[in-house]
Coordinates of C-alpha atoms in Angstrom, one line a residue:
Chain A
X1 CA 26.6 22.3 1.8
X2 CA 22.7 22.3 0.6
X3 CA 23.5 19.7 -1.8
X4 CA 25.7 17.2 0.8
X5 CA 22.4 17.8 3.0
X6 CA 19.9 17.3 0.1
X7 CA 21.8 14.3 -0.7
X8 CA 21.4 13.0 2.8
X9 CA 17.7 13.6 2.6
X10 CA 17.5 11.5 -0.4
X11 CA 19.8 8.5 0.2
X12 CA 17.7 7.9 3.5
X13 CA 14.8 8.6 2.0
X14 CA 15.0 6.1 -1.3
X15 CA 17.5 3.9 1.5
X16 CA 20.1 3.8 -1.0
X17 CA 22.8 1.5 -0.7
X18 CA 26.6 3.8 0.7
X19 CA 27.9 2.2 -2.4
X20 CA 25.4 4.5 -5.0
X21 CA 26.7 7.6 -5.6
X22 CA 24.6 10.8 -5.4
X23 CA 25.8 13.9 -7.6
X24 CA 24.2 17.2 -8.1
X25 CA 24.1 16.1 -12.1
X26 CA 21.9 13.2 -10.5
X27 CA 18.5 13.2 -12.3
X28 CA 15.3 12.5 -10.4
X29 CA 14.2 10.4 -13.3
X30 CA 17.5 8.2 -13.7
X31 CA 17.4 7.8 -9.9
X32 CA 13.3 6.6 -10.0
X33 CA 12.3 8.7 -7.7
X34 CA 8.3 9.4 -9.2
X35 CA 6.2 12.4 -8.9
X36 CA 4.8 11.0 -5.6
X37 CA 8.7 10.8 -4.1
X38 CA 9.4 14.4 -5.5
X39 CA 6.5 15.5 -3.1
X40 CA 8.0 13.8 0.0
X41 CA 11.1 14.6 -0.4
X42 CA 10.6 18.3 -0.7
X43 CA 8.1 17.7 2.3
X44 CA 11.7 16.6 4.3
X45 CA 13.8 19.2 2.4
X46 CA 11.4 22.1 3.6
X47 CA 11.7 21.1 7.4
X48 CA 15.4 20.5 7.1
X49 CA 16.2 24.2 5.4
X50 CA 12.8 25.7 6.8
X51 CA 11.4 26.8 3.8
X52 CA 8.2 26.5 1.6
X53 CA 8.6 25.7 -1.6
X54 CA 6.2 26.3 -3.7
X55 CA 4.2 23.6 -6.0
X56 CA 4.7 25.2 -9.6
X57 CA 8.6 24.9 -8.7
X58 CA 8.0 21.4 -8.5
X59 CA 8.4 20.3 -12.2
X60 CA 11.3 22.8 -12.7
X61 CA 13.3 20.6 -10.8
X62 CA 15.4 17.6 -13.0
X63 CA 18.0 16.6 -10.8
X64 CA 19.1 17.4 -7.3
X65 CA 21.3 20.3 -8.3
X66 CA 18.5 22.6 -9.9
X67 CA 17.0 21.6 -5.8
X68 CA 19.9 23.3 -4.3
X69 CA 20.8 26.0 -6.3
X70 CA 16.7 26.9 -6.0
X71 CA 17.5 26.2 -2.0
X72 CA 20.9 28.5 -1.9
X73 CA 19.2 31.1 -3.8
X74 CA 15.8 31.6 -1.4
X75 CA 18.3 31.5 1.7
X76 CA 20.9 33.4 0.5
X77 CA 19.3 36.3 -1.0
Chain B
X1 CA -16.5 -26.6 -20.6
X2 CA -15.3 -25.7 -17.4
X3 CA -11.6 -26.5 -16.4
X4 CA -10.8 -28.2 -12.9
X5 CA -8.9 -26.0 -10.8
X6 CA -6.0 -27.1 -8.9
X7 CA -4.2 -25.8 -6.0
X8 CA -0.6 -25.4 -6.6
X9 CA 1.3 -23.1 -4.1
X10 CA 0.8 -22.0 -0.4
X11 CA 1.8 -18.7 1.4
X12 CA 1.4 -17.0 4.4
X13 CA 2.7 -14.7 6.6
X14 CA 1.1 -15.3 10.6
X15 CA 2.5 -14.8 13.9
X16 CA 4.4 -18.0 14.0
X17 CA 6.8 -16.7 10.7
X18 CA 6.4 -17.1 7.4
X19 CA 5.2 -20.1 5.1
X20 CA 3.1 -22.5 5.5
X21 CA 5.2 -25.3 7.1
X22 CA 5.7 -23.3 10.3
X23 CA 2.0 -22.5 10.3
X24 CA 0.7 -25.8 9.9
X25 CA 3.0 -27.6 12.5
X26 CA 2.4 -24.6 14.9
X27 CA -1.8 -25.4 14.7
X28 CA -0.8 -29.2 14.4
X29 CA 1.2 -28.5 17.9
X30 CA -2.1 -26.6 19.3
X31 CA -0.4 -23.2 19.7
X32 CA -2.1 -19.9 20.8
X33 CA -0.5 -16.7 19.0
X34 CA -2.2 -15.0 21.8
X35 CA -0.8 -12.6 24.2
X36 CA -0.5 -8.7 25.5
X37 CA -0.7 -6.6 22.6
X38 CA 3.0 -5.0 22.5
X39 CA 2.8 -2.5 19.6
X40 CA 0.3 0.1 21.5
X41 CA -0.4 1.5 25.0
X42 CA -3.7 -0.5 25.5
X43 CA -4.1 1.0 29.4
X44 CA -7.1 2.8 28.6
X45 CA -8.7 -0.6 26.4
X46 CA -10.9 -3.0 28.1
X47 CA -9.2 -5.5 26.0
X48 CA -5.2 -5.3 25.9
X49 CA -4.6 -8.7 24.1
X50 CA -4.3 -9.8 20.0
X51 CA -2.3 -12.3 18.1
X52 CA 0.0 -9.6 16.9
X53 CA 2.9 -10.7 14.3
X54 CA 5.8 -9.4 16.4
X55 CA 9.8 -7.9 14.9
X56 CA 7.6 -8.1 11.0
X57 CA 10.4 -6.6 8.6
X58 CA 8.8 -6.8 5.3
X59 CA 12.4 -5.2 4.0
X60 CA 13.9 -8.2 4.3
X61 CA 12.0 -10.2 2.0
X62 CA 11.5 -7.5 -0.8
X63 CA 13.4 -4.1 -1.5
X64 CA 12.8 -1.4 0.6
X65 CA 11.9 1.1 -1.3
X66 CA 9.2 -0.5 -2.7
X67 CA 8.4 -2.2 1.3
X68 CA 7.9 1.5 2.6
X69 CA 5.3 2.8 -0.1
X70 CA 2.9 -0.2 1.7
X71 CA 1.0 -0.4 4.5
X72 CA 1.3 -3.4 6.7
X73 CA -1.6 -5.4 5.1
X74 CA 0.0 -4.7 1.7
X75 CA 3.5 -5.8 2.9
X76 CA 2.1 -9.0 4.4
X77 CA 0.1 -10.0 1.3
X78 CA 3.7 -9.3 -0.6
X79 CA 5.7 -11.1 1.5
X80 CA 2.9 -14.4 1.4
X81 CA 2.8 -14.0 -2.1
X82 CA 6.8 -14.5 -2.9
X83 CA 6.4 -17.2 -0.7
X84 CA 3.3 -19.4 -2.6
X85 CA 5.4 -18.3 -6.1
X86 CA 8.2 -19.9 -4.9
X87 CA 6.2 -22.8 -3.3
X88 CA 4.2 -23.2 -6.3
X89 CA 8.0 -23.8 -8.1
X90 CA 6.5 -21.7 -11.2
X91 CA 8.9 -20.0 -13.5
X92 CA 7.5 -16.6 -13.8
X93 CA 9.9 -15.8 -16.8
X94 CA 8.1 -19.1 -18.7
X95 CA 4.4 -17.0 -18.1
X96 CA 2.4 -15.4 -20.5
X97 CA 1.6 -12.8 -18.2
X98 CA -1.4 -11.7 -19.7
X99 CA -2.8 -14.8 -18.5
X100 CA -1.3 -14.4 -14.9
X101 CA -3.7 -12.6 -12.1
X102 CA -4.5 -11.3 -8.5
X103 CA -7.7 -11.6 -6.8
X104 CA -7.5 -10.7 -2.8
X105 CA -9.9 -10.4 -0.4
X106 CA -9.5 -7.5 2.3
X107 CA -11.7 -6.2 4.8
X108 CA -10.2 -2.9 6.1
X109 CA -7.3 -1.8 4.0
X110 CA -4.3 0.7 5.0
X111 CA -6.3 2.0 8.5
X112 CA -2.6 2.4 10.4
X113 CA -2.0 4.4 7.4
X114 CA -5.1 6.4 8.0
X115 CA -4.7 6.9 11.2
X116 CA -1.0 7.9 11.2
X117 CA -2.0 9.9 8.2
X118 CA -4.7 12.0 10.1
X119 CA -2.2 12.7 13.6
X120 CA 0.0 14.9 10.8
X121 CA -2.7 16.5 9.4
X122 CA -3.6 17.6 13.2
X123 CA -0.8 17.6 14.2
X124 CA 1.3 19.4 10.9
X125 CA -1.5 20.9 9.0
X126 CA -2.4 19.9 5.8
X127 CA 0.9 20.3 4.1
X128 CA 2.7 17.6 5.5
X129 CA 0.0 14.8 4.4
X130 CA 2.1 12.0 2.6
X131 CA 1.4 12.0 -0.9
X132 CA 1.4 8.1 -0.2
X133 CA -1.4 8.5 2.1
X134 CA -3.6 7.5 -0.4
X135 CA -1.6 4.1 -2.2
X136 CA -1.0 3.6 0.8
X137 CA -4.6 3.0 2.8
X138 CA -6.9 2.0 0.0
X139 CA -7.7 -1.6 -0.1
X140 CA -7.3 -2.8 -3.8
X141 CA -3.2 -2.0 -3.1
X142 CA -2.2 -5.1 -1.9
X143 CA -3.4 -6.9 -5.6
X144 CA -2.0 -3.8 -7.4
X145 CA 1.3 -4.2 -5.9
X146 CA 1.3 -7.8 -5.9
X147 CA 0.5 -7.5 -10.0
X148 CA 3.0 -4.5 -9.7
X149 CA 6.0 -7.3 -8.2
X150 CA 5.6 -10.2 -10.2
X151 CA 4.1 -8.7 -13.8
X152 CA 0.6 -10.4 -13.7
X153 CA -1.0 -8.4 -16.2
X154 CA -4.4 -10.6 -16.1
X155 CA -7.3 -10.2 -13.7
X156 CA -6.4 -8.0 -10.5
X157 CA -9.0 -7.5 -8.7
X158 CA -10.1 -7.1 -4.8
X159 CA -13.1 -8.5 -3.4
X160 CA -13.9 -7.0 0.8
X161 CA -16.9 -8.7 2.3
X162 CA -15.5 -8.3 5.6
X163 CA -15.0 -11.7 7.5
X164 CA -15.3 -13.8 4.3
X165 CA -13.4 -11.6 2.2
X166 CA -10.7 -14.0 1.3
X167 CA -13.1 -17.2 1.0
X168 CA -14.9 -14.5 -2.0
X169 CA -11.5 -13.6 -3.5
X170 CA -10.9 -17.5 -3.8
X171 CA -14.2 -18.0 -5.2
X172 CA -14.2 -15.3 -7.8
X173 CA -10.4 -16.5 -9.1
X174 CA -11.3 -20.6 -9.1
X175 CA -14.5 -19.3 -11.4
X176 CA -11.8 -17.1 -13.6
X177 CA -9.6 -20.2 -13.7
X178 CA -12.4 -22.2 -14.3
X179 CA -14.1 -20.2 -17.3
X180 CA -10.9 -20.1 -19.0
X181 CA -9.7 -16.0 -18.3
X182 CA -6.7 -17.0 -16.8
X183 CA -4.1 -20.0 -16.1
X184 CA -2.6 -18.9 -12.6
X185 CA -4.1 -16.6 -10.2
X186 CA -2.5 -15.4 -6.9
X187 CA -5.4 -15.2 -4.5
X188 CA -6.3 -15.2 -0.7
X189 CA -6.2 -12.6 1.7
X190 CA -4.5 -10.0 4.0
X191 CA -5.7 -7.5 7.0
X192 CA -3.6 -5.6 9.6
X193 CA -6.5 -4.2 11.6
X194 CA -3.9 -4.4 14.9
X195 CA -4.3 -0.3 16.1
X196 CA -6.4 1.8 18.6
X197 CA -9.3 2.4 16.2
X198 CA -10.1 -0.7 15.6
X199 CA -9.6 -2.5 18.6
X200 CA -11.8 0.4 20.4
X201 CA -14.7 0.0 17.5
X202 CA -14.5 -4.1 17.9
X203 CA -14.1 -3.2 21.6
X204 CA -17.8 -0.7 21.8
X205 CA -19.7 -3.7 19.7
X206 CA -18.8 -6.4 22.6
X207 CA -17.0 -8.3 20.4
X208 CA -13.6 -9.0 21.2
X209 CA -12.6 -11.4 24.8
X210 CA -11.4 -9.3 27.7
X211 CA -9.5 -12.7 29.0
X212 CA -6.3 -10.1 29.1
X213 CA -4.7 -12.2 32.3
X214 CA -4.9 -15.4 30.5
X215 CA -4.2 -14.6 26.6
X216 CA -3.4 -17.7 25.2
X217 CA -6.9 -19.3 26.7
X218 CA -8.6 -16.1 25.2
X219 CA -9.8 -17.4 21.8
X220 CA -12.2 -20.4 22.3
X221 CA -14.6 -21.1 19.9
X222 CA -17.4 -23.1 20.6
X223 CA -16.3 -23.4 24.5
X224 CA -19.3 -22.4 27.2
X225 CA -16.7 -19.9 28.5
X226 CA -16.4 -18.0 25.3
X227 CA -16.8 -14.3 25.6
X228 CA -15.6 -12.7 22.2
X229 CA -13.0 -13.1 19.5
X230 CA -9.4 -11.8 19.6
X231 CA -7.8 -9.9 16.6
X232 CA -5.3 -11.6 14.4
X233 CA -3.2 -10.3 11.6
X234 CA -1.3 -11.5 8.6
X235 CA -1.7 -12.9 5.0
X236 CA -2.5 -16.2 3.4
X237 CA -2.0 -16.5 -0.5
X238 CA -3.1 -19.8 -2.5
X239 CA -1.7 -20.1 -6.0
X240 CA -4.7 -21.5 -8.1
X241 CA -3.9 -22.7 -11.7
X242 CA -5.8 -25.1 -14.1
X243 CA -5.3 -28.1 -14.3
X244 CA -4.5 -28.5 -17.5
X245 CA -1.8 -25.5 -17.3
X246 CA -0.4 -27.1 -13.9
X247 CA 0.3 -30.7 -15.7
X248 CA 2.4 -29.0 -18.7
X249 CA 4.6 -27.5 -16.3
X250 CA 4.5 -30.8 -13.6
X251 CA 3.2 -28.9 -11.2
X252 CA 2.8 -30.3 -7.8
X253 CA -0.8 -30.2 -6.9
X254 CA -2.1 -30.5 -3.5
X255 CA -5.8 -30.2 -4.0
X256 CA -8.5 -29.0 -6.2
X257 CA -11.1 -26.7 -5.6
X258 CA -14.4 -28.6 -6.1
X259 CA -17.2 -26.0 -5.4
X260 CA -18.0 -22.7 -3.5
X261 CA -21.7 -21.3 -2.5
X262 CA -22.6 -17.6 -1.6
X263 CA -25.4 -15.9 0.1
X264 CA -26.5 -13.1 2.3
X265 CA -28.5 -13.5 5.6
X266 CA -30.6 -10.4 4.5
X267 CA -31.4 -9.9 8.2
X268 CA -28.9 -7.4 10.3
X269 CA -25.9 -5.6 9.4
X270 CA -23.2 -7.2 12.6
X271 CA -26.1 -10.1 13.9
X272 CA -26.4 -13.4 12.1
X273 CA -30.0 -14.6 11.1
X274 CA -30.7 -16.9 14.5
X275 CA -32.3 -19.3 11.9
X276 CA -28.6 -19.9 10.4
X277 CA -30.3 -19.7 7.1
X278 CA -27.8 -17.3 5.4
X279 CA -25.2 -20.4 6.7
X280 CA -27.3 -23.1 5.2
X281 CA -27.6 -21.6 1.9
X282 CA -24.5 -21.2 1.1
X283 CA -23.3 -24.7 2.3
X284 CA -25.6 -26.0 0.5
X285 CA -25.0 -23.7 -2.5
X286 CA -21.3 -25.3 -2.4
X287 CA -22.4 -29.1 -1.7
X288 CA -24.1 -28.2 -5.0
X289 CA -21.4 -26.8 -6.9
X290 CA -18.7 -29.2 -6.2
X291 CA -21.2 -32.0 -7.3
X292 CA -21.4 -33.6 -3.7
X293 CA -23.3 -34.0 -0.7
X294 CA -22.8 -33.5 3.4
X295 CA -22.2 -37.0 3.5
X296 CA -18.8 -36.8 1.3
X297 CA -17.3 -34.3 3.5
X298 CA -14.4 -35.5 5.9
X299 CA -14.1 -31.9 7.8
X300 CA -15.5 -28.8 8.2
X301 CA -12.8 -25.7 8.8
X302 CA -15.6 -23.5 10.9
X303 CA -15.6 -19.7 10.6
X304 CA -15.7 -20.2 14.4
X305 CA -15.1 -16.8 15.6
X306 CA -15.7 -17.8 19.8
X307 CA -17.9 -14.7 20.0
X308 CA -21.1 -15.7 21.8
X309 CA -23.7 -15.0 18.4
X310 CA -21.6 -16.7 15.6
X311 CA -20.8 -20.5 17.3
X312 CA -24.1 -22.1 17.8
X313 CA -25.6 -19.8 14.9
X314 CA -22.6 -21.8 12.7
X315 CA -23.4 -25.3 14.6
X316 CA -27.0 -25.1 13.6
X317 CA -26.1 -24.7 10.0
X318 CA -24.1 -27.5 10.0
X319 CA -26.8 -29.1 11.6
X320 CA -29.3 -28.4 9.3
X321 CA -27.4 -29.7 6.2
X322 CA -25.4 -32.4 7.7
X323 CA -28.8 -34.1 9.5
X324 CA -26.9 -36.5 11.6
X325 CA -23.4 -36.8 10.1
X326 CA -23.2 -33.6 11.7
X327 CA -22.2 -35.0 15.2
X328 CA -19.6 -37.3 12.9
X329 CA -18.3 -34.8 11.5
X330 CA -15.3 -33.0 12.9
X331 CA -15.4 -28.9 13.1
X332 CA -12.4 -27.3 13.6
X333 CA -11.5 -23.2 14.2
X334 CA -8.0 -22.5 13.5
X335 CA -9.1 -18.8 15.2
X336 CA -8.7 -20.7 18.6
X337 CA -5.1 -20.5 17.9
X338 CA -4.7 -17.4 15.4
X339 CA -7.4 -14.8 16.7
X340 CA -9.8 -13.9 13.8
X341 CA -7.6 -12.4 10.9
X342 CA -10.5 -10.8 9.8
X343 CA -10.6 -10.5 5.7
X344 CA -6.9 -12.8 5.6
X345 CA -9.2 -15.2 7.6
X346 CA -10.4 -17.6 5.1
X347 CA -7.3 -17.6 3.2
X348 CA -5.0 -18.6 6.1
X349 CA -8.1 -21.4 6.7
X350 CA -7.8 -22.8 2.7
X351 CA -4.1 -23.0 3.9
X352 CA -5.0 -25.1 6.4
X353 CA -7.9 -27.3 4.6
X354 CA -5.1 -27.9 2.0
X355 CA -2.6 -28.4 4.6
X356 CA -4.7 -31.1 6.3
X357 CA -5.7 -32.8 3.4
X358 CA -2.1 -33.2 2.2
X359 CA -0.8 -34.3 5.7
X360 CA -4.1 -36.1 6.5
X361 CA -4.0 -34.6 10.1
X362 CA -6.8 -31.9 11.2
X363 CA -5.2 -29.5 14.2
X364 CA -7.5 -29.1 17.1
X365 CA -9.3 -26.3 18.2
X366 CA -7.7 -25.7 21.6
X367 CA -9.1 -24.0 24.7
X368 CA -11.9 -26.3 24.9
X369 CA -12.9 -26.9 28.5
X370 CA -16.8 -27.3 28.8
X371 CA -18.8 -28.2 26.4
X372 CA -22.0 -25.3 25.3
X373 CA -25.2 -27.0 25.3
X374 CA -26.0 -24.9 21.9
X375 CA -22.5 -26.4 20.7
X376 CA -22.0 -30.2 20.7
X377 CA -20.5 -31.3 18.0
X378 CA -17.1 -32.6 17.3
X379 CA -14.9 -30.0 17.3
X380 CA -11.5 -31.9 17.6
X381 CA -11.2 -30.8 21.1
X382 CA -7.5 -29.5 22.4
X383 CA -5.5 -32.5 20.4
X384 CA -4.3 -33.0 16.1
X385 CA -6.3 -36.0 14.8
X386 CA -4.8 -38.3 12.1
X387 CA -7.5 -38.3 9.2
X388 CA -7.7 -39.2 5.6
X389 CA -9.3 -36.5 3.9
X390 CA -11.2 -36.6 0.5
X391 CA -13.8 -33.7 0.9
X392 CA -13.1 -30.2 3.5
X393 CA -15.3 -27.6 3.9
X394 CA -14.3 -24.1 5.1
X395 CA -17.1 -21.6 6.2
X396 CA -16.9 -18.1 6.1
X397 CA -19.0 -15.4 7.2
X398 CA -19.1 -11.2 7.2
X399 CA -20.5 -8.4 8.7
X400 CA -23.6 -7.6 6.4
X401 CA -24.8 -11.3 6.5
X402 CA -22.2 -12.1 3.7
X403 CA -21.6 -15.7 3.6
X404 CA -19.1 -17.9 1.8
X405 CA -18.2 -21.5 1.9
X406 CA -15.3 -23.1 -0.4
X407 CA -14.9 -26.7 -1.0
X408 CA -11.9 -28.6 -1.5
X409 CA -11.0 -31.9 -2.5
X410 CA -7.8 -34.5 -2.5
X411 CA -6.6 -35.0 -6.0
X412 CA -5.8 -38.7 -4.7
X413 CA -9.5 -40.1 -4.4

């Protein structure tokens, strides 16, 4: 469920055509989204869940998976 | 040697669409863009009219996910831009792209992006500041992106002398073209200065007409009933290309650029010098440079801004270096119909200097009902005129006294 809603987040955010395919194996890179994307969609990811995230975690993240897994873990534990 | 430069394509994006077709037959037709601005609550404004470009969906035109990283200004200049490449019929995949520039004149920049930018960070606190914020408002963004679209890996440069920006920009890239740095050069100029801010700080100077309950009859340059200028938005683009670079590919040239003069008034940072030297020295500067005198020019497309300080500041210039062809000579202020586009403004008037000489019609400037004692020359009152054209001048002239005038010429005399 954190990565359908991450998932969202991004699709609207890049406006990605229905027809693209988002998977948690999905790399940020391979999808284009650039340091300065990474910023604003964790901006939108932090109001959706309520969180902070901090900035060091920032360059941890390689695709949306590691995003949601690092989400699940902070508001699950 | 320096090359001749020719002009080879024509873009904008204005309030009546986009390209220049619709925007010369709309000024042909003596259309106001005018009326009640729509896109803010202007209750509290003294002035509560512009020529605003209404439904603009830049995502149409190019992808969105680049269209959303731009502000306005940046998305207009874009969208002009595609259409002078695809005017100008040149095969960007032929180009040597080194070669290949941007020069673009801009007076304010990203300020919607500013201000939308601020309300979050009082709003949200500092953490929720777009990390496009930046990209976004500065003013060289619209030539990077425009370099950034279409792979012009030459010159890219922006030039912002406020009301003359664009007639600058066109300046510095027909001297580029002409020295030899580059074969093609996407130039002109784009402003979206349409929000609260700046309508308030135009507002505070005394600037801007506060004809609200007639809008279309607002913007009237030279007229006795003048009482300010109305704010414009959008983007013209010129393609400029040598000549020599223009013939290989059989290009279709409409004009050449023949000359352009600059100067300062060195007198006050928002008055012009009441001598209308600043004016005279650049006109003259660009009589000089395109190798002719007053008496070869067939028009003059005025800076004509309708506040009370610029018109008969302007008409004495002309005065002073036409002598008596002045009052032969028609003046024409596309502003009458397009509100003052600030730093797009001289760009959107070399479309029309082009347009006229192509067409051989000059459009009026409307709204002229009395005549201004200070102000009585031609200045092809209310009605299109049917004109062969071989020499146009177009003024242009900035806050900080910055003056610049651009001469162009018909490649048929």
């Amino acid at each position: 469920m954190y990565f359908e809603k991450i998932a969202d987040i991004v699709r609207h955010h890049l406006a990605l055509d229905e027809s693209i395919k988002i998977t948690p194996e999905s790399s940020l890179k391979e999808m284009k989204i650039d340091s300065l994307d990474v910023v604003e969609i964790i901006m939108k990811i932090e109001d959706a869940f309520e969180i902070e995230i901090p900035d060091e975690k920032l360059k941890e993240f390689q695709n949306l998976g590691d995003i949601a897994n690092y989400i699940k873990s902070v508001k699950e534990s | 040697m320096l090359k001749r430069v020719a002009v080879t394509g024509l873009g904008c994006v204005t309030p009546f669409g986009i390209g220049r077709c619709a925007f010369f037959e709309s000024l042909v037709a003596g259309k106001s863009a005018v009326s009640l601005i729509s896109s803010f609550d202007t209750s509290d404004f003294k002035t509560k009219i512009a020529a605003e470009i209404k439904n603009f969906d830049a995502s149409l035109y190019l992808p969105k996910n680049e269209t959303r990283k731009m502000d306005r200004f940046t998305q207009f200049a874009a969208v002009a831009a595609k259409d002078a490449l695809l005017d100008s019929k040149i095969d960007l995949e032929k180009l040597d792209k080194s070669r290949f520039g941007v020069v673009l004149g801009v007076g304010f920049g990203g300020i919607s992006t500013i201000l939308e930018q601020h309300k979050i960070l009082l709003e949200r606190g500092p953490r929720r500041v777009s990390p496009f914020g930046v990209p976004m408002c500065i003013p060289n963004m619209a030539a990077g992106n425009l370099s950034i679209l279409f792979g012009a890996r030459g010159v890219c440069e922006t030039v912002s002398t406020a009301c003359a920006s664009a007639s600058h920009a066109i300046a510095t890239a027909a001297r580029l073209i002409q020295r030899g740095n580059a074969d093609i050069i996407i130039c002109g100029g784009s402003e979206a200065p349409i929000n609260p801010l700046v309508l308030a700080a135009f507002s505070s100077m005394q600037a801007l007409s506060k004809r609200n309950d007639e809008p279309e009859k607002a913007s009237r340059p030279f007229d006795k009933n003048r009482d300010g200028f109305v704010l414009g938005e959008g983007s013209g683009i010129v393609i400029l290309e040598s000549f020599e670079h223009a013939l290989s590919r059989n290009a279709r040239i409409y004009a050449e650029i023949a000359g352009a003069g600059s100067s300062a008034d060195a007198y006050h940072i928002t008055s012009p010098d009441p001598d209308a030297k600043g004016a005279e020295s650049a006109m003259r500067a660009a009589l000089l440079d395109a190798g002719t005198d007053a008496s070869g020019v067939d028009l003059v497309v005025a800076h004509g801004t309708g506040t009370l300080a610029n018109d008969p500041i302007e008409t004495k210039a002309i005065k002073a270096v036409f002598g008596e062809k002045a009052y032969k000579t028609p003046v024409v202020s596309i502003k009458s119909m397009l509100g003052h586009t600030l730093g797009a403004a001289a760009a959107l008037e070399a479309v029309s200097a082009v347009s006229s000489i192509v067409y051989s019609i000059i459009p009026p400037t409307i709204n002229q009902e009395m005549q201004d004692s200070e102000c009585d020359l031609d200045y092809v009152p209310n009605v299109a005129r049917k004109a062969d054209l071989k020499y146009v001048m177009t003024d242009s002239f900035g806050f900080g006294g910055q003056n610049s005038v651009l001469i162009f010429k018909s490649v048929n005399s």
